[in-house]
Every structure is written in structure tokens, then in C-alpha cells.
C-alpha atoms as a printed R data frame, in Angstrom:
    type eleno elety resid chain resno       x       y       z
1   ATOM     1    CA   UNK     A     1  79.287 108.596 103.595
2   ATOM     2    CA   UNK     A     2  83.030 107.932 103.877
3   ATOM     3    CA   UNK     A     3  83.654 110.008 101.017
4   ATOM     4    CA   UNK     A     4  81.743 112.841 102.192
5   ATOM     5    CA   UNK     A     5  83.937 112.910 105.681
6   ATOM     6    CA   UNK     A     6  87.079 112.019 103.603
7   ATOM     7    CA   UNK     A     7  86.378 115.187 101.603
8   ATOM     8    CA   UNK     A     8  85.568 116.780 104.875
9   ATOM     9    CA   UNK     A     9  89.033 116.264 106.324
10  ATOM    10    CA   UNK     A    10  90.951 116.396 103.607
11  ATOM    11    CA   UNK     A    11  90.055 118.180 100.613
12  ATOM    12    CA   UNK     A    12  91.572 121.388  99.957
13  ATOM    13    CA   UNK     A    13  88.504 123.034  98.530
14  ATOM    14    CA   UNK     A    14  87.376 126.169  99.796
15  ATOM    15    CA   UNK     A    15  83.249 125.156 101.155
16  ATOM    16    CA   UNK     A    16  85.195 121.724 102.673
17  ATOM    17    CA   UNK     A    17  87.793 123.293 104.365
18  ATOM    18    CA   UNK     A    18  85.167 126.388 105.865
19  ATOM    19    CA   UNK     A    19  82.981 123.488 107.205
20  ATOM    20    CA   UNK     A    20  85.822 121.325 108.782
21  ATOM    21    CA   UNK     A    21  87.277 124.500 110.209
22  ATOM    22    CA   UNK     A    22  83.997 125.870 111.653
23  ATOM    23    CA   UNK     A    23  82.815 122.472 112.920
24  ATOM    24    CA   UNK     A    24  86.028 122.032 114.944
25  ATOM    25    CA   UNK     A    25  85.497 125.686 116.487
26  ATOM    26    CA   UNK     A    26  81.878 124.906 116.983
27  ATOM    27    CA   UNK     A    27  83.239 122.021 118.658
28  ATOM    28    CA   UNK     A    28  85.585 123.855 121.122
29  ATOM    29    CA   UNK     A    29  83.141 126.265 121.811
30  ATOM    30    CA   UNK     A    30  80.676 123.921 123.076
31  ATOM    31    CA   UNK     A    31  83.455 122.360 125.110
32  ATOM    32    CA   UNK     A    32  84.398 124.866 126.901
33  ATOM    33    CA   UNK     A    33  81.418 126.066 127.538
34  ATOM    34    CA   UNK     A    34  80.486 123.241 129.305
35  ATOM    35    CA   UNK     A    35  83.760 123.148 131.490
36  ATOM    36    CA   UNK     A    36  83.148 126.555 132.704
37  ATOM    37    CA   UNK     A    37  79.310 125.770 133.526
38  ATOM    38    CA   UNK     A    38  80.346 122.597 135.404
39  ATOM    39    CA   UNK     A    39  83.409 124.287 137.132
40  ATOM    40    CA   UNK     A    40  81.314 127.615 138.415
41  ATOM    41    CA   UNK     A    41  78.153 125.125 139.170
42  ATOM    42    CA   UNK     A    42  78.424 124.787 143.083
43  ATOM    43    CA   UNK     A    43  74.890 124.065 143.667
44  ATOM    44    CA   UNK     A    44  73.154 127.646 142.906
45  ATOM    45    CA   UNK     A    45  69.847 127.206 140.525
46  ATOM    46    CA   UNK     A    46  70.643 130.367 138.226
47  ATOM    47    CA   UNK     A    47  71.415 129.172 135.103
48  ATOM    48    CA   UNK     A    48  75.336 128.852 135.558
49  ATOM    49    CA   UNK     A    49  75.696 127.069 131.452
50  ATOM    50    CA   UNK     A    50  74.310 130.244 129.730
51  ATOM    51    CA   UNK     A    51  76.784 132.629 131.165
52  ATOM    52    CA   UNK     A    52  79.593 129.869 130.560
53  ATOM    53    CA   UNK     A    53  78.526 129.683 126.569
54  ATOM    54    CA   UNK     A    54  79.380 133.522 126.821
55  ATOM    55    CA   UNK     A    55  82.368 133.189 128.068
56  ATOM    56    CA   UNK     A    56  83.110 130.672 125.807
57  ATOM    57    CA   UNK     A    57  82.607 132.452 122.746
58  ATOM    58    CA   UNK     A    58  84.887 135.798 124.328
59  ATOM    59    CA   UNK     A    59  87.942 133.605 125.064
60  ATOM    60    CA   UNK     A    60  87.190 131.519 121.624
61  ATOM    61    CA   UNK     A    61  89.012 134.642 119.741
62  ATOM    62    CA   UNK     A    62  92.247 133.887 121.435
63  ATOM    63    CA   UNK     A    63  92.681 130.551 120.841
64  ATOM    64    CA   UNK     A    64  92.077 131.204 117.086
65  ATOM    65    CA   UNK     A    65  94.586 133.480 117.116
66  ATOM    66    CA   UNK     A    66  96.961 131.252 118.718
67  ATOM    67    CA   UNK     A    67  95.868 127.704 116.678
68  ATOM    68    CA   UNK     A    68  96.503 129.793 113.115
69  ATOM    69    CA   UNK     A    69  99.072 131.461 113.979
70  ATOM    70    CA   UNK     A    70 101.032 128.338 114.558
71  ATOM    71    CA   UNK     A    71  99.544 126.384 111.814
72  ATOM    72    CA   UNK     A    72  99.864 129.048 108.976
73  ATOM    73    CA   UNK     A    73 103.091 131.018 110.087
74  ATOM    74    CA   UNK     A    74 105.094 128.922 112.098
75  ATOM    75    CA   UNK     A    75 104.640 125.652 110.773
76  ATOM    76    CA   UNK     A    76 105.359 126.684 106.873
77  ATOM    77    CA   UNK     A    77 107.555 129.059 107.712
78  ATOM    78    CA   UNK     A    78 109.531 127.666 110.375
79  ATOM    79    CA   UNK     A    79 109.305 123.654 111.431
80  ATOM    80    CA   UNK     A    80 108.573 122.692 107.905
81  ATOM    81    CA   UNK     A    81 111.481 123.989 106.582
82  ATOM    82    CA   UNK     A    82 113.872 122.808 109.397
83  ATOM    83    CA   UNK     A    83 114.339 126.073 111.715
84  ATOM    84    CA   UNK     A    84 113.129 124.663 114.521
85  ATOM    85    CA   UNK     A    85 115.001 126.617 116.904
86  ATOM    86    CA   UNK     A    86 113.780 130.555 115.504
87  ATOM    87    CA   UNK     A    87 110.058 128.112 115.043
88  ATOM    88    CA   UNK     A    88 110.136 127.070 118.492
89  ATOM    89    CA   UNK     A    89 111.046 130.503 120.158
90  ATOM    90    CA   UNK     A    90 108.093 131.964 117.931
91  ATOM    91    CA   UNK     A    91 105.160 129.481 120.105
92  ATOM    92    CA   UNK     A    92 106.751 130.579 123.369
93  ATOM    93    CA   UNK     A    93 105.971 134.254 122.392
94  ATOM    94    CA   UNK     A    94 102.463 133.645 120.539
95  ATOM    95    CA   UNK     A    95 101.991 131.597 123.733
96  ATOM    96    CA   UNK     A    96 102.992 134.951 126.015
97  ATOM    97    CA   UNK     A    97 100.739 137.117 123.903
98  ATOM    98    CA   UNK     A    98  97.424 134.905 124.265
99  ATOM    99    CA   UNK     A    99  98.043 134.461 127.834
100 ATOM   100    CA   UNK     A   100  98.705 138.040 128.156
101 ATOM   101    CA   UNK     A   101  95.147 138.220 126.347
102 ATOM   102    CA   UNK     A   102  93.244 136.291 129.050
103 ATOM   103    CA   UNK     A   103  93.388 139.018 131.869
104 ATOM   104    CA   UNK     A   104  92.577 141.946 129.282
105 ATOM   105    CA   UNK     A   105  89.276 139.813 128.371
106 ATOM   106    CA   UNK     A   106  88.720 139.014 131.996
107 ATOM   107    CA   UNK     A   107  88.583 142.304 133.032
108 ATOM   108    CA   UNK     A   108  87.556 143.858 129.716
109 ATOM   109    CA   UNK     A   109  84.787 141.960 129.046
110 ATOM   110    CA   UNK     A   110  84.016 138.800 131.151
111 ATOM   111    CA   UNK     A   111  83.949 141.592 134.638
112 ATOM   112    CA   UNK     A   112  81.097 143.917 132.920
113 ATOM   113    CA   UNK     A   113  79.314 141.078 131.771
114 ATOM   114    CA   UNK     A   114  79.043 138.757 135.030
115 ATOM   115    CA   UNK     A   115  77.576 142.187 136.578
116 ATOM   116    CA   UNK     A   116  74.788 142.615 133.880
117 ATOM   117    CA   UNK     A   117  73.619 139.062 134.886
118 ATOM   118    CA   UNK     A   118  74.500 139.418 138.752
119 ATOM   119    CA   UNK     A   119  77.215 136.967 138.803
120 ATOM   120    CA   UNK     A   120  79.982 138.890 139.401
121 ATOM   121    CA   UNK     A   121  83.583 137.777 139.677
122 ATOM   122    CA   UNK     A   122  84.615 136.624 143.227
123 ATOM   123    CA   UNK     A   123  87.930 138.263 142.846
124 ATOM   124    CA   UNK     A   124  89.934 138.908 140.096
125 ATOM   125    CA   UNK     A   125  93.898 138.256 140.033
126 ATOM   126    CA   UNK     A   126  96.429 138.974 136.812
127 ATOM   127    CA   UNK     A   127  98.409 135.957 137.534
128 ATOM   128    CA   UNK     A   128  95.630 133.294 137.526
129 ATOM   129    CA   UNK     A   129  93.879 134.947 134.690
130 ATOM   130    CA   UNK     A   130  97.412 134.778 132.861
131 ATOM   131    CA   UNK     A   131  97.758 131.135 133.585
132 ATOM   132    CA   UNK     A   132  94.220 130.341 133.399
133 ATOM   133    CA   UNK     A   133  94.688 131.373 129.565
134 ATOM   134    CA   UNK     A   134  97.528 129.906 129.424
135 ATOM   135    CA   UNK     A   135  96.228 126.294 130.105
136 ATOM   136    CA   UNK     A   136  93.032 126.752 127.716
137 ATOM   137    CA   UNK     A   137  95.140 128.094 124.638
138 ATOM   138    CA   UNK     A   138  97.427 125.439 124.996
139 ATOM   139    CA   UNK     A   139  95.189 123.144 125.471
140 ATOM   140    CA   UNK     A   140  92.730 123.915 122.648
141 ATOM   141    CA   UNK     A   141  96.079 125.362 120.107
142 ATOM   142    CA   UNK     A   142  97.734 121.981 121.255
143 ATOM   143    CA   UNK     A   143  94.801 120.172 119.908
144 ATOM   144    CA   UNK     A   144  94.044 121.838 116.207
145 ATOM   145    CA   UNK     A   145  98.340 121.912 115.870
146 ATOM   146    CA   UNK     A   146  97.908 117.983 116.480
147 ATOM   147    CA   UNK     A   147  95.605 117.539 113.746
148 ATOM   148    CA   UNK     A   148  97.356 119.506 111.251
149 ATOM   149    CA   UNK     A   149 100.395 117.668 111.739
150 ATOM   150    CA   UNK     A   150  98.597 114.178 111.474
151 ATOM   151    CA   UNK     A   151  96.778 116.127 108.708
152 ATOM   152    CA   UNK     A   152 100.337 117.415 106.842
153 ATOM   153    CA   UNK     A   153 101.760 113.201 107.121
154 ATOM   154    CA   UNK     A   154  98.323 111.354 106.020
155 ATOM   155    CA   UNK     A   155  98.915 113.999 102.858
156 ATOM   156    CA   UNK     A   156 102.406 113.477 102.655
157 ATOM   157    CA   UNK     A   157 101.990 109.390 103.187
158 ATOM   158    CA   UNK     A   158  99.362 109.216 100.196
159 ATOM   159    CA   UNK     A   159 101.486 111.128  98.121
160 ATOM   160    CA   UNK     A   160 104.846 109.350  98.881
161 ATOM   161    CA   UNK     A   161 102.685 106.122  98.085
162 ATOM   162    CA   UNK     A   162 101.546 107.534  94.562
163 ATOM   163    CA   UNK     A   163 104.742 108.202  93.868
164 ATOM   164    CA   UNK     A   164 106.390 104.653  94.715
165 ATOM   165    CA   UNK     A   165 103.393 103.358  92.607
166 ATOM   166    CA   UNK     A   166 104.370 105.893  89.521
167 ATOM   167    CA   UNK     A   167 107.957 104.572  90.070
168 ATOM   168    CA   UNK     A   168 107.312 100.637  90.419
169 ATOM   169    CA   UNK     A   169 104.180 101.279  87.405
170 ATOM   170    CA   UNK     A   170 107.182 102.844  85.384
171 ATOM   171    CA   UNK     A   171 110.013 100.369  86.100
172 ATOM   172    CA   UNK     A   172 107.663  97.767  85.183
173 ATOM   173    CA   UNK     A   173 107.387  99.208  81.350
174 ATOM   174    CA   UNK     A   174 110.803  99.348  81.310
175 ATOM   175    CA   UNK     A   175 111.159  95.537  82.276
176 ATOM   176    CA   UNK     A   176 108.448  94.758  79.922
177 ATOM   177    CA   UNK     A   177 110.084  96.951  77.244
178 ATOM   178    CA   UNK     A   178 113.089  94.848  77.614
179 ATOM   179    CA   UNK     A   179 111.434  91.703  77.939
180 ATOM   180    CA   UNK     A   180 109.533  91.854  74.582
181 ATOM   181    CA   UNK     A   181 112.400  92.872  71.894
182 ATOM   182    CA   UNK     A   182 114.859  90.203  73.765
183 ATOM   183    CA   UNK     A   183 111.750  87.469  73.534
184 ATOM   184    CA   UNK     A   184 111.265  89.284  69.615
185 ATOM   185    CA   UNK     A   185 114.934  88.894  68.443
186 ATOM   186    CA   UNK     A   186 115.269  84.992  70.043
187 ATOM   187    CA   UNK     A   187 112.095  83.820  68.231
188 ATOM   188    CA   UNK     A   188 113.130  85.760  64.780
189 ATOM   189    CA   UNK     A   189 116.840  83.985  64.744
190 ATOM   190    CA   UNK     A   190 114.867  80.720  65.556
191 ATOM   191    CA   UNK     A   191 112.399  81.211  62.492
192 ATOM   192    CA   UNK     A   192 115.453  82.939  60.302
193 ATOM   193    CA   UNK     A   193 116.938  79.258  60.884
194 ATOM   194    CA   UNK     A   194 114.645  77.170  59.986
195 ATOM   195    CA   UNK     A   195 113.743  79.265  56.672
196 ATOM   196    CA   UNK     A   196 117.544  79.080  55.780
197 ATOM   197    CA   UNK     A   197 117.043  74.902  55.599
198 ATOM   198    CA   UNK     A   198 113.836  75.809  53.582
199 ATOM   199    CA   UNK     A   199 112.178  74.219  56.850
200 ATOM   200    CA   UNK     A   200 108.539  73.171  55.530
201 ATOM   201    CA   UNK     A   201 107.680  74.078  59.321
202 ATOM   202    CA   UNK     A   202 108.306  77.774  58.334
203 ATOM   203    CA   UNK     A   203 104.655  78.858  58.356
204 ATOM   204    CA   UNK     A   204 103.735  77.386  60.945
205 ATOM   205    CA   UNK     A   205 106.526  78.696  63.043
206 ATOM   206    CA   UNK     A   206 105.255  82.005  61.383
207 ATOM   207    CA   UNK     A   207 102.034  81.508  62.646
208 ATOM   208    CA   UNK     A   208 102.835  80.504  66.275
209 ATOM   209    CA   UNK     A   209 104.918  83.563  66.268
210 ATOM   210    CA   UNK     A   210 101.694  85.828  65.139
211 ATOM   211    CA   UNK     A   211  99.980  84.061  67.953
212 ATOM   212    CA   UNK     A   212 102.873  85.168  70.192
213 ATOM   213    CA   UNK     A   213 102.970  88.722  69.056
214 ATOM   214    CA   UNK     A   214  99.007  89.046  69.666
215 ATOM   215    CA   UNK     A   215  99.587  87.927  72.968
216 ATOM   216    CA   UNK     A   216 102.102  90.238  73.455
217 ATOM   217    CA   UNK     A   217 100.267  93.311  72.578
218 ATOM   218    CA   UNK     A   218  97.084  92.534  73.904
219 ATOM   219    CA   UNK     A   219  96.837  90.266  76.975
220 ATOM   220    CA   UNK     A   220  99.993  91.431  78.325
221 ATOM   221    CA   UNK     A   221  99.189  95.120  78.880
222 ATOM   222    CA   UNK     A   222  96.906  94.054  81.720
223 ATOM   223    CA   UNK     A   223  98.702  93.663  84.992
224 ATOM   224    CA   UNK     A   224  97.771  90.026  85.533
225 ATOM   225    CA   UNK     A   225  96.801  87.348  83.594
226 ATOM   226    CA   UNK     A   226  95.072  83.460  83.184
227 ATOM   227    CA   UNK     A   227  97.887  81.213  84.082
228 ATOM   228    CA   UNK     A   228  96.571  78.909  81.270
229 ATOM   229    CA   UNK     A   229  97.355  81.518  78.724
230 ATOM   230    CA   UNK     A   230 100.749  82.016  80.046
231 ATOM   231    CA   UNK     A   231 101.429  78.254  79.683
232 ATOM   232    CA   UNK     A   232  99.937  78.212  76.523
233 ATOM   233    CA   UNK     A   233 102.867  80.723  75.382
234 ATOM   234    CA   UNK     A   234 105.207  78.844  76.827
235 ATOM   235    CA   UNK     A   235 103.996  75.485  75.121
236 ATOM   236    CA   UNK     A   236 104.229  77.918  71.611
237 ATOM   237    CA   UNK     A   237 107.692  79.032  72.398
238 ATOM   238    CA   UNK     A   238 108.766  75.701  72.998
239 ATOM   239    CA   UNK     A   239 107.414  74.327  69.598
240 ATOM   240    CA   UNK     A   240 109.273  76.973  68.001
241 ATOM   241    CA   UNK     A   241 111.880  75.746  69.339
242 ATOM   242    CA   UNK     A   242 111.661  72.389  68.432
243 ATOM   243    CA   UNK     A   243 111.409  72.840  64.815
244 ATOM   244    CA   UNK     A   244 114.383  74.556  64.702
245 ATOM   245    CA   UNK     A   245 116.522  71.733  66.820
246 ATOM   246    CA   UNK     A   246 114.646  69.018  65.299
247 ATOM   247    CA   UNK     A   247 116.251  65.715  66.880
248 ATOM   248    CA   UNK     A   248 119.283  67.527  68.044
249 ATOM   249    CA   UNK     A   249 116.860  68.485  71.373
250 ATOM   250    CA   UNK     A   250 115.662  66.231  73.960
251 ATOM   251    CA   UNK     A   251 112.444  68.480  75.698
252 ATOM   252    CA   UNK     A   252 110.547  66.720  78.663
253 ATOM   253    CA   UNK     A   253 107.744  68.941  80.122
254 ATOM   254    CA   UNK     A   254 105.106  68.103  83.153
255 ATOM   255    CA   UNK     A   255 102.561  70.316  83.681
256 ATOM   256    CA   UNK     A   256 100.291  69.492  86.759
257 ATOM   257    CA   UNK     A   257  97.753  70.893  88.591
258 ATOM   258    CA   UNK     A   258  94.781  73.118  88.207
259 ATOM   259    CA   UNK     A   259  96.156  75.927  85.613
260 ATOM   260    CA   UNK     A   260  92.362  77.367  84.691
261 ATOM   261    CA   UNK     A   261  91.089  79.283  88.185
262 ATOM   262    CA   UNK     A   262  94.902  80.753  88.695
263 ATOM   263    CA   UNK     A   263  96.688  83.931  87.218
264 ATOM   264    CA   UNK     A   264 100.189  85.422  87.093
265 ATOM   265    CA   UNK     A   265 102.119  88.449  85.892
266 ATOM   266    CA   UNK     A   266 102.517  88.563  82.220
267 ATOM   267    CA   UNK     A   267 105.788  87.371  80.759
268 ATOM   268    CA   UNK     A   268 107.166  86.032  83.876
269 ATOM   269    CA   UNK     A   269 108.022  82.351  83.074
270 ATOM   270    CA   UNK     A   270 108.749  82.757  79.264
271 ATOM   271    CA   UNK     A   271 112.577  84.718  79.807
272 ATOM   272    CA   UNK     A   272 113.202  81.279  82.110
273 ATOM   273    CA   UNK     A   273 112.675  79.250  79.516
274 ATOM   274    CA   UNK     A   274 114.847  81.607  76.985
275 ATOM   275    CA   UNK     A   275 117.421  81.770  78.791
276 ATOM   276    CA   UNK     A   276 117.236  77.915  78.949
277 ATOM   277    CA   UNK     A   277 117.704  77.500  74.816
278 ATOM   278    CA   UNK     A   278 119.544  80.629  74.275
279 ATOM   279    CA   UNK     A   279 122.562  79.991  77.131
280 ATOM   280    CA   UNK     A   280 121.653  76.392  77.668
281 ATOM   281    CA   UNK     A   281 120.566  74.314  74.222
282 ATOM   282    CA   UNK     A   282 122.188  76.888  71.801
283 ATOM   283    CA   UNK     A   283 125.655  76.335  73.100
284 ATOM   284    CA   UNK     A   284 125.336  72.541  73.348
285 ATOM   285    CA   UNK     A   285 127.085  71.082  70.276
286 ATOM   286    CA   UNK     A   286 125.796  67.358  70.568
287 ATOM   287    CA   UNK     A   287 122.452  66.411  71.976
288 ATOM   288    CA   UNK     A   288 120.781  69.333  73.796
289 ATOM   289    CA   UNK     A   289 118.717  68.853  76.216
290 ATOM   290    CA   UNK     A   290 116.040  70.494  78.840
291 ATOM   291    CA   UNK     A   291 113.227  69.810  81.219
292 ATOM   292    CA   UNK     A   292 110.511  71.353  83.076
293 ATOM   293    CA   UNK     A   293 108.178  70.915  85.415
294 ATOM   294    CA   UNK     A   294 105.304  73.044  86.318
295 ATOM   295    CA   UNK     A   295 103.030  72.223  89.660
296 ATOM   296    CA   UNK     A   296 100.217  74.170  90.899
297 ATOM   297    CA   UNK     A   297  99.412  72.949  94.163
298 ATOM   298    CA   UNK     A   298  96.607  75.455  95.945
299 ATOM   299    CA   UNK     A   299  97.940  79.278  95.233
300 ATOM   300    CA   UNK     A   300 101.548  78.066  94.885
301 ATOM   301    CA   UNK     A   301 103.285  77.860  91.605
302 ATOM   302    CA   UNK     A   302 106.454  75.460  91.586
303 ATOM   303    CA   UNK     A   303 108.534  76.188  88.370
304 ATOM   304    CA   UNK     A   304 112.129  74.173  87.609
305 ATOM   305    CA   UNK     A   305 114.123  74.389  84.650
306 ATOM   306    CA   UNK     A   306 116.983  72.557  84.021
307 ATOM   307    CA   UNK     A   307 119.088  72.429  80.646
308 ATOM   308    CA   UNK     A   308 122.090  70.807  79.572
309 ATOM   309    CA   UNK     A   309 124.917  73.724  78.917
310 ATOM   310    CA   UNK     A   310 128.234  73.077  77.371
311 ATOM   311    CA   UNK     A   311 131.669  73.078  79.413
312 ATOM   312    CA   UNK     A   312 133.254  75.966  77.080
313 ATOM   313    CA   UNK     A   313 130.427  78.201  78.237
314 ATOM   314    CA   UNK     A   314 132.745  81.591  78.856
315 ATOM   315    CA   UNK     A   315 132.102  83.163  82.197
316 ATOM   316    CA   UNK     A   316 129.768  80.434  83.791
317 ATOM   317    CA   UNK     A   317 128.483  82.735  86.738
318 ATOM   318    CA   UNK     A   318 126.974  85.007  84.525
319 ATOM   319    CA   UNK     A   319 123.260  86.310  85.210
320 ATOM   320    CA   UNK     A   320 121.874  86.985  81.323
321 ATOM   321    CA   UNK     A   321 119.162  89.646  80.977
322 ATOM   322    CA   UNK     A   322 115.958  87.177  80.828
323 ATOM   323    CA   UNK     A   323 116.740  86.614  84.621
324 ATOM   324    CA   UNK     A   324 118.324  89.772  85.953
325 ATOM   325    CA   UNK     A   325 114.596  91.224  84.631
326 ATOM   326    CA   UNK     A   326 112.765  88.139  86.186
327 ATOM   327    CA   UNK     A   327 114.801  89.067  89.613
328 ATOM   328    CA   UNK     A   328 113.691  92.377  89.622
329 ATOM   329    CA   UNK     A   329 109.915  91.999  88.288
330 ATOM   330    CA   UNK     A   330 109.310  88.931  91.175
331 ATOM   331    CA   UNK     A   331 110.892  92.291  93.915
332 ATOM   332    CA   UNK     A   332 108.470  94.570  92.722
333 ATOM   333    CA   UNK     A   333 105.461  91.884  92.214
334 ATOM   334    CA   UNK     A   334 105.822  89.324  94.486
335 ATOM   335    CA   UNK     A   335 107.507  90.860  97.185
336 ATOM   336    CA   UNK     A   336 108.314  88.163  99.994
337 ATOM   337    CA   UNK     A   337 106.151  85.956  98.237
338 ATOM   338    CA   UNK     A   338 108.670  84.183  95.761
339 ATOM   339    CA   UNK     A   339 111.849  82.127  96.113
340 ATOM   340    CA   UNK     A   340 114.396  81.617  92.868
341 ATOM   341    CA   UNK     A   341 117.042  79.836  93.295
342 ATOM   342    CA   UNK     A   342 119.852  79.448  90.273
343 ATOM   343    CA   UNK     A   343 122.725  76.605  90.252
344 ATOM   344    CA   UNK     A   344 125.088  75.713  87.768
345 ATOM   345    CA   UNK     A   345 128.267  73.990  87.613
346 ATOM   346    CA   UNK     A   346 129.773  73.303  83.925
347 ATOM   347    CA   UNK     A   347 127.110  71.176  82.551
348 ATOM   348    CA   UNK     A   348 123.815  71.888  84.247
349 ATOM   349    CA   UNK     A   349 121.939  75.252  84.839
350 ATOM   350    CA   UNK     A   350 118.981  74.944  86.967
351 ATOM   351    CA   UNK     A   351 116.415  77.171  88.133
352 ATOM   352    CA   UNK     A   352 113.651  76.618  90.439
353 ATOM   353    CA   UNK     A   353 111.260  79.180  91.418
354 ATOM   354    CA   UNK     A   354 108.218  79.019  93.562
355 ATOM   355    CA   UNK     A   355 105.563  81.780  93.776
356 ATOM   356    CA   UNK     A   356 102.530  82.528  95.785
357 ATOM   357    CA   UNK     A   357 100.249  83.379  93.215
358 ATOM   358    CA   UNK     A   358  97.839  84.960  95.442
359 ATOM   359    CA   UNK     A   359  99.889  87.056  96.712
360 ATOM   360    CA   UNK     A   360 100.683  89.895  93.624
361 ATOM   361    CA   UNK     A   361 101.106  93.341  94.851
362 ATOM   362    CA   UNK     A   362  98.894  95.068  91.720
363 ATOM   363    CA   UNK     A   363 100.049  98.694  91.415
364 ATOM   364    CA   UNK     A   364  96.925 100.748  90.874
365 ATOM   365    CA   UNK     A   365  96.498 103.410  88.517
């Protein structure tokens, strides 16, 4: 049923837009046909409504004329494209003309016809015929302008919203795009390393990284996914990291909370914890070092990093690509439903980022 009226009012099709357009004349008819039979009704027993429906239909003509006239040559041509002044002195003459209109049908058409049914006009007068029309073309004009114009924004509002949705839907392969080839070249240096010492942890860094990879290129093209999942990546990553630092990392991670009946953009954590080996533990030259703590309490995700990072780092301040894409992916995701905060001084860089999970603005498709 709501699809059938939402088709009604706005589909563009030629039987929908017939019916919505002959209902709403229908509707006026019947209208002012009963304003006219309750107006001339002063307690006489003819029947006043079925001379009023008559009248109703002759002066329907001239509020057509008016309503589309407006609508389909003033509108387009005029207000829509910002002449409002040459668009505004065009209604006050298509006003003038229908009002003009309502005398010639009074005397035209309504006068013969009240004497056929012996109900002739009391008097008839130019100037309250002309503002007699006047009133009811404004009045009914006013009316079918109004819901053209709410008509014209509800259009232009869903398309402005598909659009922002094409946009976000697009930035959001580009972030992903930049995402996986940054996440790709990181995990292939740490794998290149370890096969340089002739690491016998080689295939099985191999294998975590196929594990990665079919993550990647499957779970991730869905706009959400199992929070456990995304942790389990995370857990992957950081044993790939591990073999390659061997003792020359210290790694404490607490995980808490219920991870199984929660989910979470794809990719969102893992650049964190990148940018924790790559500018944190990579730099380090002695013992490296980095912890992390992940709490789900109700829809809330708590996430904080923090890494040792050595006191030669050049340009300290910097914002590396992991996180400028994080910033931008929580904006168009999370919107006013995240905090990240990022600190560092010369030997600690710490991130702490908290996330209502519930709370993911999907972009449809």
C-alpha cells in the first residue's frame, strides 16, 4: 500500500501522474462544490448542491489554467532558474487573466444556466465576480503550486541524499584501496625479513599472510563485519610480527569482553596497530615495545595502543597514512559516535579510541 501511494505521488510515469493529477481535480471539484451549495443554502428545499456541482465544474477550467500555467511555465522557466523578478510579474498577470475569466463565465454561462433551473442570479456585479475569482484561483492555484514545490524538494532531497551516499560509498573504496596495499607492503617487508635469516617461521608467516589476504578479499567487501574476525586479524598481524622481532619485542595484549554478538567496519583497528610497529617498534633500536587493550563493554568498543618510539624519530607530530585514513573512515562511519585521541611526546605514542558500535551509519546501495 505505501508503495502504491508513493508511486502515486511521485513517479513520473505517464498512468501515475494522470491519476494523481485527476484525483486532485476531482478533489477540488468536489470542494467547491460543496462551498457554493453551503454558501447559496439559506434555508430553501430546492436542491441548492446540484446547481453548485455545476458551477463547480464551469469555474474548474480556470483554475487549471492558472495551477499549470504556473507549475509548467513559470516555475521551469522562471523561479527555477533564478528570475524571480520577470517569474513573479508573470503570476500577477496569469492572476489578472483568470480573474478577468470569472465575470465572462458568470455571465456567459453560470447567468443562462441558474435561469434553466429557476435560480437565477440575485444581481450580478463585474467587480465581485472579478474578485470572487480572484480568491478561488488563488486559493485552489495556491494549493497545487504548494505541492509541486514540496513535490520539486522531496525529489531534489532524495536525490541530493543518493548522491552523498555515491560520494561517501566511493570515498570509502578509496580508503579501503589505500588501506590494503599499505597493510600488503608492511606484512611483505615483515615476511621478506624473516626469509633473509632463513627464519624456519617463514611458512607459517606465509600462511597467516594467506589467511590475511582471504580476509581481505572476501569478508571485507561487506560493509560490516563480526568483531571476532576483526580481532582475529589483528591477533594474525601481530604474530607476524613477532616472528620477525623475535625477543627484540615486548607485546602485552588484553582482550575483554563479549567480542562474538558485536560487529565493526572492516579494517578499522588493523592500520592502529601498523602504525604502532611501523613508526613505533621499527624505529626502536633496543627493546621495542607495545601494548593493547581491547574492552567491549555493552555496544562500546574501548581501543588503546601504546608503543615505545625512539627519540630520533624525525618530525614527531606527524599523522602517517594508517591514521589520517582511520580519521576519515570513523567521519564518514561513525559520525559523532567515536572519540580518537593521539599523544606523543619523544618516547611514547598513544592512541585511544572509543566507538559506539551500534551506531554505524551503513551507506546503502
Amino acid at each position: 500500500m505505501d508503495s502504491f501511494f508513493s508511486k502515486l505521488v511521485l513517479s513520473n510515469r505517464s498512468d501515475y501522474r494522470f491519476s494523481r493529477h485527476f484525483l486532485f481535480w476531482v478533489v477540488c471539484w468536489a470542494f467547491q462544490g460543496f462551498i457554493y451549495g453551503f454558501y447559496y443554502n439559506n434555508g430553501e428545499t430546492r436542491d441548492i448542491f446540484s446547481v453548485s456541482f455545476v458551477e463547480s465544474a464551469i469555474f474548474l477550467p480556470q483554475h487549471i489554467f492558472l495551477s499549470y500555467a504556473i507549475i509548467y511555465f513559470v516555475l521551469p522557466m522562471y523561479i527555477f532558474r533564478e528570475r524571480y523578478w520577470a517569474g513573479f510579474l508573470w503570476v500577477i498577470v496569469l492572476i489578472l487573466i483568470t480573474a478577468v475569466l470569472s465575470p465572462v463565465l458568470n455571465y456567459n454561462l453560470i447567468r443562462p444556466f441558474r435561469e434553466s433551473v429557476n435560480f437565477p442570479l440575485k444581481h450580478f456585479s463585474f467587480f465581485y465576480s472579478f474578485m470572487g475569482g480572484l480568491r478561488g484561483s488563488l486559493t485552489v492555484a495556491g494549493f497545487a503550486v504548494a505541492i509541486k514545490l514540496i513535490k520539486t524538494w522531496y525529489t531534489k532531497k532524495i536525490e541530493n541524499e543518493q548522491l552523498e551516499k555515491e560520494r561517501v560509498k566511493a570515498e570509502l573504496e578509496v580508503l579501503k584501496g589505500q588501506i590494503h596495499p599499505h597493510f600488503m607492503f608492511n606484512t611483505l617487508n615483515s615476511i621478506y625479513s624473516l626469509a633473509l635469516k632463513r627464519s624456519e617461521e617463514t611458512p607459517e608467516a606465509i600462511l597467516k599472510l594467506s589467511q590475511l589476504m582471504r580476509y581481505i578479499l572476501t569478508e571485507c567487501a561487506r560493509p560490516v563485519v563480526p568483531l571476532v574476525k576483526e580481532v582475529e586479524v589483528l591477533q594474525h598481524y601481530i604474530e607476524l610480527e613477532k616472528s620477525r622481532f623475535g625477543n627484540r619485542l615486548d607485546m602485552a595484549v588484553n582482550i575483554k569482553g563479549d567480542l562474538d554478538t558485536s560487529v565493526i567496519a572492516p579494517l578499522l583497528l588493523l592500520p592502529l596497530l601498523e602504525n604502532s610497529f611501523k613508526h613505533g617498534a621499527n624505529e626502536m633500536v633496543e627493546q621495542a615495545w607495545i601494548s593493547l587493550d581491547l574492552h567491549i563493554q555493552e555496544d562500546f568498543l574501548k581501543f588503546k595502543l601504546i608503543n615505545g618510539r625512539s627519540a630520533d624519530t624525525d618530525n614527531p607530530n606527524s599523522i602517517h597514512i594508517g591514521l589520517q585514513n582511520v580519521k576519515k573512515r570513523l567521519q564518514l562511519l561513525y559520525p559523532n559516535a567515536h572519540d580518537l585521541r593521539i599523544t606523543e611526546d619523544d618516547d611514547t605514542f598513544v592512541i585511544t579510541l572509543t566507538v559506539a558500535l551500534n551506531a554505524i551509519k551503513l551507506i546503502e546501495a
